[in-house]
């Protein structure tokens, strides 16, 4: 009987606490914060109604559903193509959430806070994320000494000048608790805050890149930070000494990520290859001389190595995979490496960038039978021989750049088996129209290109292709509809160079998935421009100039049919009238707008 009574009481208490709902003062504070943001409910507050605020978007409560633990407003005020005034939240509203542990307000165009002293009441706050806002004054964070933050992310703001004294002594005053500090992509300047680094005894991730810090520093300043896993001071105005000059300076950690790009580093120290277990970023430094020959006996656990934009040279070892057996991303671009390409790379290698070096000879079969390659760029070298051997296999390939070499032969059959290709750039080589033999293609663009449904950009310009443009181009899903996604990775390596209307454009970053185009200019293509090209509503660039084409063209932003054999009247649609005269140069018998040449004294003349 007593057990039954206890059970009933327990259930009553459970129902009571489960149904109590969020506190009225916290619910009211949420509504005031929402009103101060001055945006439409469609941008994140569509379910903000009723009494139970624990169910509202961007809000999370404790297990009893009475106290709010987390507020997460991601880019609610980042409205595309709409000018939004800076937001200056009142800190007293956030101070109403006594048990708040996590506050994330990234990308909301915050210009600063009112009544910042109120933040010191948030005794349980452990994570503060204000990245990608417009905060300029570091004194907004002078209340930090009252808290024990674990994570502080202020990256991508407009914080400037020296680190304010109050920011150092107050916000970072209680340093022992910090695990993550990200101040990257601001405008801090002055001497590098070495003292701060040495006092961050529990820091695991320290990111200070893309500021204006100055001076010469030694990596000894963080040698005793035993928990440090990620350290990034790239792209400041620093001279970084990587040598550990004494035993007391020897690093006491197995660091995961070290980023020293643009830090005037002059030497790769052996400890880097021993102690860094995942990613080493050293691009844009002053590294000179031979590279791996100094570390032949080292076996590194690195999965990513970026030493691009340096002054390294010498021939790479043929069995470089023995030094880096776990490597997945390797960037050696913009150096002076020479000799033949290495025969062996790690079987796990997914990204290889050798752009702008002096490699010569052919592409080794070991490279073209790599089952893991997703991204391959060998552009601007002195490579010769066939583009790809007949029995090559790169089924995972999504990006390939082989342009500006001396490769010969025919369009590679192997690429037609890479069904997930998004970018093909083999312009400016010596591809010919040799006679077909067996399963190999001759000078025509193979119809198998149309099987690559995810293809975003096809660049075959400046070669020697002949014959017709394939009529099956409307089979490529991503060219038919600009809303078709497909898969197109975005990372620091990916970029597209397209030439149209006499100008060269470089696209990279987050815009890449939205760029689609075809460039077959400067070949010997003949016949008519296929009517199927009029169905390609998803492409933005089409360049068929400098061929021997004779007519046929709708969401194009760039269009170039210069120097062909087109004649007759340019189609009088708004789409075609917006392009400049340069788009139609070298077609003497074309007439109609936008050209000044009239068609038969103004009479409509159908295109031939």
XYZ file of C-alpha atoms in Angstrom:
608
model
C 0.000 0.000 0.000
C 2.827 2.354 0.924
C 4.581 1.525 -2.344
C 1.415 2.365 -4.291
C 1.045 5.718 -2.538
C 4.688 6.556 -3.137
C 4.317 5.680 -6.797
C 1.256 7.914 -7.147
C 3.028 10.824 -5.456
C 6.032 10.338 -7.702
C 3.843 10.380 -10.832
C 2.063 13.539 -9.665
C 5.408 15.291 -9.104
C 6.672 14.092 -12.489
C 3.584 15.378 -14.272
C 3.820 18.669 -12.374
C 7.396 19.350 -13.321
C 6.909 18.028 -16.840
C 4.010 20.358 -17.504
C 5.168 23.429 -15.631
C 6.663 25.007 -18.753
C 9.181 27.818 -19.109
C 9.220 30.677 -16.646
C 7.161 33.717 -17.548
C 10.086 36.144 -17.091
C 12.223 34.087 -19.496
C 9.405 33.811 -22.025
C 8.899 37.597 -21.869
C 12.639 38.211 -22.321
C 12.669 35.992 -25.428
C 9.833 37.987 -26.990
C 11.611 41.268 -26.266
C 14.810 39.938 -27.871
C 12.817 38.868 -30.906
C 11.201 42.316 -31.221
C 14.605 44.039 -30.941
C 15.902 41.994 -33.897
C 13.336 43.693 -36.132
C 12.945 40.919 -38.690
C 10.096 38.948 -40.172
C 8.831 35.854 -38.352
C 9.440 33.857 -41.516
C 13.187 34.059 -40.820
C 13.138 31.961 -37.678
C 10.192 32.593 -35.388
C 7.406 30.785 -37.204
C 6.502 28.616 -34.195
C 6.930 31.278 -31.507
C 3.411 31.203 -30.126
C 1.703 29.700 -27.111
C 2.939 29.535 -23.523
C 5.549 26.763 -23.877
C 8.687 28.564 -25.053
C 10.805 25.420 -24.610
C 9.388 24.239 -27.938
C 10.285 27.410 -29.838
C 12.933 27.321 -32.560
C 16.374 28.297 -31.309
C 15.574 27.601 -27.667
C 16.493 24.591 -25.513
C 15.510 24.029 -21.883
C 16.773 21.883 -19.026
C 15.224 18.414 -18.456
C 12.521 19.873 -16.205
C 11.546 22.267 -19.039
C 11.492 25.233 -16.712
C 14.824 26.970 -17.274
C 16.316 27.892 -20.629
C 19.811 26.434 -21.062
C 20.597 27.297 -24.681
C 19.796 30.130 -27.096
C 20.839 29.478 -30.683
C 19.998 32.156 -33.268
C 21.985 31.380 -36.438
C 22.072 34.097 -39.131
C 18.479 35.158 -38.555
C 19.287 38.736 -39.603
C 21.497 37.753 -42.556
C 18.847 38.389 -45.205
C 20.240 38.153 -48.707
C 20.072 41.297 -50.834
C 18.343 43.222 -48.041
C 20.055 46.040 -46.175
C 19.676 45.426 -42.438
C 20.595 47.918 -39.733
C 23.118 46.753 -37.095
C 21.573 45.144 -34.054
C 22.550 46.323 -30.569
C 21.027 43.785 -28.148
C 20.418 44.765 -24.535
C 22.449 42.460 -22.297
C 19.913 42.852 -19.473
C 17.472 40.727 -21.506
C 19.935 37.835 -21.734
C 20.701 38.215 -18.030
C 17.145 36.990 -17.310
C 18.243 33.438 -18.176
C 19.942 32.563 -14.873
C 20.900 29.016 -15.936
C 21.989 29.851 -19.485
C 24.941 27.671 -20.512
C 25.235 28.308 -24.237
C 24.617 31.530 -26.193
C 25.142 31.441 -29.965
C 24.284 34.502 -32.080
C 26.527 34.166 -35.181
C 25.846 36.091 -38.369
C 23.235 38.480 -36.974
C 24.939 41.811 -37.770
C 25.436 42.641 -34.118
C 27.196 46.000 -33.773
C 27.716 45.741 -30.014
C 25.777 45.334 -26.781
C 23.949 47.698 -24.454
C 24.438 47.384 -20.683
C 27.223 44.830 -21.119
C 27.804 44.664 -17.336
C 24.616 42.567 -17.091
C 26.416 39.610 -18.683
C 28.312 39.006 -15.433
C 25.104 37.545 -13.979
C 25.350 34.559 -16.340
C 27.368 32.461 -13.893
C 26.676 29.206 -15.752
C 27.590 30.443 -19.249
C 30.183 28.114 -20.780
C 30.013 28.842 -24.516
C 29.663 32.222 -26.234
C 29.582 32.312 -30.048
C 29.358 35.762 -31.659
C 31.252 35.033 -34.868
C 30.510 36.792 -38.189
C 29.005 39.947 -36.724
C 30.103 43.605 -36.835
C 31.381 44.195 -33.304
C 34.221 46.750 -33.225
C 34.904 47.485 -29.567
C 36.662 44.861 -27.446
C 35.422 46.545 -24.273
C 32.089 44.822 -24.964
C 33.675 41.796 -23.280
C 35.209 43.326 -20.169
C 32.813 41.359 -17.961
C 34.623 38.093 -18.665
C 36.445 37.861 -15.333
C 33.156 37.054 -13.629
C 32.614 33.925 -15.737
C 34.330 30.627 -16.476
C 33.894 30.317 -20.223
C 35.035 27.157 -22.001
C 34.494 28.371 -25.572
C 34.758 31.970 -26.827
C 34.344 32.603 -30.569
C 34.570 36.231 -31.721
C 35.910 35.498 -35.211
C 34.765 37.398 -38.274
C 33.976 40.670 -36.507
C 35.557 44.125 -36.812
C 37.507 44.124 -33.568
C 40.518 46.377 -34.047
C 43.573 47.940 -32.489
C 45.596 46.374 -29.688
C 43.864 43.862 -27.491
C 42.275 46.209 -24.898
C 43.685 45.950 -21.360
C 40.260 45.154 -19.989
C 39.843 42.449 -22.617
C 43.118 40.852 -21.559
C 42.707 41.331 -17.810
C 38.967 40.780 -17.590
C 37.568 38.795 -20.488
C 40.598 36.538 -20.566
C 41.377 37.089 -16.884
C 39.909 33.733 -15.905
C 42.032 31.906 -18.432
C 42.274 28.526 -16.806
C 38.798 27.565 -17.989
C 39.200 28.376 -21.697
C 39.337 25.387 -24.058
C 38.663 27.276 -27.310
C 39.525 30.870 -28.207
C 38.892 32.072 -31.767
C 39.723 35.705 -32.577
C 40.440 35.127 -36.281
C 39.373 37.400 -39.131
C 39.386 40.617 -37.141
C 41.611 43.680 -37.264
C 43.658 43.281 -34.082
C 47.177 44.683 -34.383
C 50.180 45.444 -32.234
C 52.662 42.911 -30.922
C 51.671 39.296 -30.730
C 50.133 38.488 -27.291
C 52.667 35.833 -26.256
C 51.873 36.321 -22.561
C 48.228 35.435 -23.134
C 49.157 32.236 -24.936
C 51.505 31.029 -22.238
C 48.782 31.461 -19.573
C 46.078 29.489 -21.398
C 46.954 26.325 -19.526
C 43.867 24.320 -20.559
C 43.551 25.629 -24.100
C 42.845 23.025 -26.773
C 42.079 25.194 -29.809
C 43.672 28.634 -30.307
C 42.881 30.454 -33.555
C 44.270 33.971 -34.109
C 44.658 33.944 -37.908
C 43.909 36.774 -40.348
C 44.612 39.736 -38.081
C 47.348 42.378 -38.103
C 49.551 41.078 -35.279
C 53.237 41.947 -35.684
C 56.643 40.931 -34.447
C 58.928 37.934 -34.229
C 57.838 35.011 -32.091
C 59.169 31.592 -31.209
C 56.889 28.597 -30.980
C 58.465 28.037 -27.565
C 55.647 30.204 -26.179
C 53.209 27.315 -26.454
C 55.589 24.394 -25.915
C 54.187 23.706 -22.417
C 50.519 23.811 -23.393
C 50.055 20.068 -23.033
C 46.394 20.057 -24.140
C 46.848 22.203 -27.239
C 45.440 20.392 -30.270
C 44.848 23.169 -32.817
C 46.994 26.305 -33.230
C 46.462 28.769 -36.090
C 48.278 32.112 -36.419
C 48.263 32.225 -40.232
C 48.136 35.446 -42.224
C 49.318 38.039 -39.759
C 52.518 40.089 -40.045
C 54.635 37.707 -38.053
C 58.104 36.187 -38.356
C 57.783 32.770 -36.753
C 60.796 30.814 -35.565
C 59.984 27.116 -35.767
C 63.197 25.738 -34.307
C 63.006 24.535 -30.713
C 66.367 25.896 -29.584
C 66.642 24.165 -26.190
C 65.396 20.979 -24.473
C 63.085 23.043 -22.279
C 61.416 24.292 -25.444
C 60.581 20.858 -26.780
C 56.806 20.552 -27.376
C 54.968 18.454 -24.789
C 51.963 17.634 -26.947
C 50.869 15.618 -29.943
C 49.200 18.454 -31.786
C 46.500 17.729 -34.351
C 46.522 20.929 -36.458
C 49.236 23.568 -36.906
C 48.609 26.489 -39.283
C 51.516 28.856 -39.981
C 50.617 30.053 -43.482
C 52.065 33.442 -44.383
C 54.284 33.596 -41.280
C 57.712 34.006 -42.953
C 58.669 30.479 -41.898
C 62.053 29.571 -43.371
C 62.389 25.925 -42.411
C 60.284 22.834 -41.853
C 61.499 21.490 -38.537
C 61.592 17.712 -38.021
C 59.443 17.992 -34.873
C 56.571 19.215 -37.052
C 56.449 15.955 -38.967
C 56.796 13.975 -35.726
C 54.402 15.877 -33.454
C 51.650 17.072 -35.792
C 49.218 14.210 -36.169
C 46.688 15.542 -38.684
C 47.105 18.852 -40.573
C 50.169 21.025 -41.287
C 49.545 24.299 -43.172
C 52.696 26.143 -44.332
C 51.618 27.913 -47.533
C 52.892 31.353 -48.486
C 56.145 31.224 -46.512
C 59.852 31.456 -47.344
C 60.627 27.750 -47.497
C 63.532 27.092 -49.859
C 65.727 24.254 -51.037
C 64.863 20.574 -51.303
C 61.892 19.271 -49.401
C 61.604 15.655 -48.392
C 65.241 14.705 -48.939
C 65.992 16.094 -45.464
C 63.428 13.792 -43.848
C 63.895 10.500 -45.674
C 63.789 8.461 -42.469
C 60.625 10.119 -41.142
C 57.250 8.403 -41.216
C 54.621 11.077 -40.611
C 51.003 10.609 -39.501
C 49.875 13.730 -41.366
C 46.592 13.493 -43.248
C 46.967 16.994 -44.786
C 50.104 18.840 -45.902
C 49.958 22.247 -47.575
C 53.344 23.752 -48.535
C 52.066 25.694 -51.560
C 53.378 29.129 -52.587
C 56.951 28.644 -51.435
C 60.352 28.263 -53.118
C 60.888 24.543 -52.753
C 62.534 22.562 -55.526
C 64.227 19.258 -56.423
C 62.683 16.020 -57.642
C 60.207 14.315 -55.331
C 61.055 10.809 -54.168
C 59.279 8.116 -56.168
C 58.090 6.423 -52.988
C 56.932 9.542 -51.142
C 54.045 7.436 -49.838
C 56.474 5.747 -47.430
C 57.047 9.078 -45.672
C 53.345 9.980 -45.611
C 51.343 6.742 -45.578
C 48.175 8.343 -44.164
C 48.109 11.447 -46.362
C 44.722 12.397 -47.838
C 45.378 15.962 -49.020
C 48.642 17.196 -50.526
C 49.190 20.685 -51.940
C 52.610 21.437 -53.486
C 51.352 24.070 -55.927
C 53.295 27.209 -56.866
C 56.776 25.920 -56.106
C 59.679 24.828 -58.343
C 59.499 21.045 -58.070
C 60.918 19.380 -61.176
C 61.646 16.001 -62.671
C 59.067 13.278 -63.212
C 55.961 12.865 -61.151
C 56.333 10.352 -58.305
C 55.176 6.865 -59.210
C 53.700 6.135 -55.800
C 51.305 8.151 -53.695
C 49.319 7.048 -50.671
C 46.380 4.845 -51.612
C 44.267 7.097 -49.393
C 45.201 10.322 -51.200
C 42.033 12.200 -52.204
C 43.346 15.673 -53.092
C 46.528 16.365 -55.058
C 47.471 19.851 -56.253
C 50.734 20.275 -58.215
C 49.771 23.478 -60.061
C 52.552 25.766 -61.349
C 55.658 23.654 -60.955
C 58.180 22.268 -63.447
C 57.208 18.627 -63.530
C 57.893 16.916 -66.847
C 57.387 13.567 -68.525
C 54.166 11.605 -68.582
C 51.430 11.028 -66.046
C 52.361 7.761 -64.294
C 49.874 4.918 -64.367
C 50.007 4.706 -60.579
C 48.411 8.134 -60.401
C 45.622 7.395 -62.862
C 44.656 4.144 -61.174
C 44.266 5.765 -57.753
C 40.823 4.689 -56.562
C 40.560 7.512 -53.999
C 41.267 10.693 -55.982
C 38.479 13.256 -55.693
C 40.481 16.331 -56.740
C 43.453 16.291 -59.140
C 45.217 19.408 -60.432
C 48.369 19.112 -62.543
C 47.930 22.397 -64.443
C 50.751 24.622 -65.675
C 53.607 22.123 -65.765
C 55.608 20.633 -68.638
C 53.837 17.293 -68.787
C 53.923 15.382 -72.067
C 52.607 12.134 -73.473
C 49.086 10.757 -73.564
C 46.503 12.455 -71.422
C 45.518 9.238 -69.642
C 46.353 5.606 -70.312
C 43.515 3.539 -71.735
C 43.031 1.373 -68.635
C 42.987 4.233 -66.112
C 40.359 4.212 -63.395
C 39.349 7.175 -61.235
C 35.745 6.417 -60.258
C 35.588 8.941 -57.388
C 36.987 11.898 -59.323
C 34.948 15.114 -59.099
C 37.462 17.799 -60.116
C 40.255 17.483 -62.703
C 42.546 20.234 -63.990
C 45.173 19.269 -66.592
C 45.226 22.544 -68.520
C 48.328 24.308 -69.838
C 50.611 21.335 -70.363
C 51.842 19.579 -73.517
C 49.653 16.513 -73.244
C 48.684 14.906 -76.522
C 46.456 12.168 -77.830
C 42.703 12.098 -77.636
C 39.946 12.796 -75.164
C 40.573 10.355 -72.303
C 38.204 7.405 -72.275
C 38.922 7.019 -68.551
C 37.137 10.267 -67.720
C 33.891 8.986 -69.187
C 33.874 6.364 -66.427
C 34.139 9.026 -63.697
C 30.413 9.504 -63.448
C 30.508 12.090 -60.638
C 32.782 14.613 -62.341
C 31.828 18.216 -61.693
C 34.734 20.055 -63.374
C 36.864 19.041 -66.391
C 39.554 21.495 -67.514
C 41.970 20.224 -70.172
C 42.324 23.430 -72.158
C 45.522 24.496 -73.872
C 47.096 21.107 -74.534
C 47.888 19.293 -77.771
C 44.875 17.011 -77.961
C 44.325 15.994 -81.569
C 41.756 14.421 -83.835
C 43.649 11.172 -84.319
C 41.842 8.254 -85.919
C 39.739 6.166 -83.519
C 41.236 2.828 -82.574
C 39.414 0.205 -80.563
C 37.554 1.829 -77.677
C 39.502 5.072 -77.881
C 37.883 8.261 -79.118
C 39.101 10.377 -81.946
C 38.851 14.103 -82.415
C 35.166 14.432 -81.640
C 33.948 15.287 -78.177
C 32.687 11.882 -76.975
C 28.974 11.479 -76.338
C 29.881 9.728 -73.069
C 30.370 13.220 -71.611
C 26.580 13.387 -71.499
C 26.505 10.547 -68.964
C 28.124 12.784 -66.349
C 24.870 14.026 -64.852
C 26.583 16.145 -62.154
C 28.937 17.944 -64.563
C 29.018 21.670 -63.724
C 31.813 23.042 -65.917
C 33.322 21.535 -69.084
C 36.386 23.365 -70.419
C 37.929 21.844 -73.574
C 39.115 25.127 -75.059
C 42.377 25.642 -76.974
C 42.775 22.084 -78.278
C 42.195 20.483 -81.651
C 38.753 18.922 -81.327
C 36.722 18.608 -84.501
C 33.322 17.362 -85.573
C 29.976 18.266 -84.025
C 29.077 19.310 -80.514
C 27.225 16.298 -79.036
C 23.460 16.629 -79.349
C 22.969 14.851 -76.021
C 24.099 17.826 -73.903
C 20.558 18.118 -72.577
C 21.124 14.811 -70.717
C 23.348 16.559 -68.157
C 20.983 17.309 -65.291
C 22.996 20.159 -63.784
C 22.975 22.048 -67.110
C 19.225 21.769 -67.548
C 18.174 23.246 -64.242
C 20.128 25.695 -62.075
C 18.297 24.395 -59.015
C 19.765 20.922 -59.522
C 22.301 20.453 -56.756
C 24.466 17.442 -57.423
C 27.680 17.254 -55.428
C 30.339 19.916 -55.728
C 32.790 20.178 -52.839
C 33.919 23.578 -51.624
C 37.312 23.848 -49.981
C 40.475 25.910 -50.067
C 41.783 24.245 -53.236
C 38.810 24.528 -55.521
C 38.670 27.285 -58.088
C 37.506 27.736 -61.670
C 39.065 29.983 -64.315
C 36.731 30.784 -67.210
C 37.426 32.991 -70.208
C 34.510 34.660 -71.917
C 34.041 37.864 -73.883
C 37.795 38.423 -73.803
C 38.048 38.430 -70.001
C 39.231 35.767 -67.578
C 37.223 35.205 -64.408
C 38.286 33.255 -61.326
C 35.541 31.678 -59.234
C 36.195 30.044 -55.879
C 34.699 29.490 -52.464
C 30.989 29.227 -51.747
C 29.976 30.485 -55.218
C 31.424 27.412 -56.950
C 28.385 25.121 -56.590
C 26.330 27.709 -58.483
C 28.650 28.113 -61.502
C 27.851 26.073 -64.598
C 29.230 26.492 -68.074
C 30.691 25.085 -71.293
C 33.845 26.344 -73.014
C 34.815 24.635 -76.261
C 36.387 27.709 -77.857
C 39.505 27.637 -80.035
C 39.039 24.193 -81.578
C 37.967 23.013 -85.057
C 34.371 22.117 -84.271
C 32.050 22.132 -87.272
C 28.395 21.804 -88.042
C 25.477 23.492 -86.388
C 25.199 24.564 -82.785
C 22.732 21.892 -81.598
C 19.212 23.005 -80.843
C 19.520 21.083 -77.556
C 21.706 23.926 -76.253
C 18.622 26.110 -76.143
C 17.311 23.799 -73.423
C 20.283 24.345 -71.121
C 18.581 26.787 -68.775
C 20.981 25.988 -65.960
C 24.253 27.194 -67.514
C 25.692 30.674 -67.030
C 28.671 30.562 -69.416
C 28.733 29.297 -72.974
C 31.791 29.911 -75.168
C 31.926 28.317 -78.605
C 34.031 31.049 -80.204
C 36.871 30.449 -82.669
C 35.460 27.335 -84.304
C 33.824 26.597 -87.662
C 30.240 26.423 -86.415
C 27.283 27.521 -88.525
C 24.206 28.390 -86.326
C 21.460 26.733 -84.470
C 20.834 29.830 -79.687
C 18.521 30.523 -71.828
C 19.499 31.713 -68.597
C 22.940 32.804 -69.817
C 24.878 35.571 -68.093
C 27.780 35.226 -70.565
C 27.583 34.187 -74.214
C 30.317 34.093 -76.865
C 30.015 32.833 -80.454
C 32.755 35.052 -81.883
C 34.785 33.977 -84.930
C 32.622 31.245 -86.409
C 30.668 31.101 -89.686
C 27.335 32.338 -88.330
C 25.043 34.301 -90.616
C 21.566 35.711 -90.681
C 19.653 37.606 -88.017
C 20.528 37.314 -84.342
C 17.413 35.950 -82.567
C 15.465 38.966 -81.405
C 14.875 37.908 -77.844
C 15.759 40.040 -74.839
C 18.308 37.414 -73.749
C 20.475 37.838 -76.850
C 20.172 41.610 -77.072
C 21.853 42.128 -73.681
C 25.208 40.726 -74.825
C 27.804 43.111 -76.212
C 29.039 43.255 -79.798
C 32.169 41.349 -78.738
C 30.067 38.230 -78.296
C 29.381 38.174 -82.055
C 32.715 39.334 -83.524
C 34.128 37.576 -86.578
C 30.772 36.527 -88.079
C 30.599 38.886 -91.034
C 27.121 37.851 -92.199
C 25.345 38.289 -88.863
C 22.895 41.155 -88.553
C 20.382 42.616 -86.128
C 20.626 43.857 -82.563
C 22.864 44.315 -80.699
C 24.959 44.790 -83.881
C 24.625 47.978 -85.879
C 24.264 45.946 -89.106
C 20.630 45.843 -90.161
C 19.078 42.826 -91.816
C 17.855 43.593 -95.400
C 17.092 47.231 -94.591
C 15.169 46.259 -91.489
C 13.273 43.308 -92.937
C 13.324 40.210 -90.781
C 15.809 37.698 -92.132
C 15.767 34.252 -90.591
C 19.131 32.918 -89.439
C 20.831 30.459 -91.801
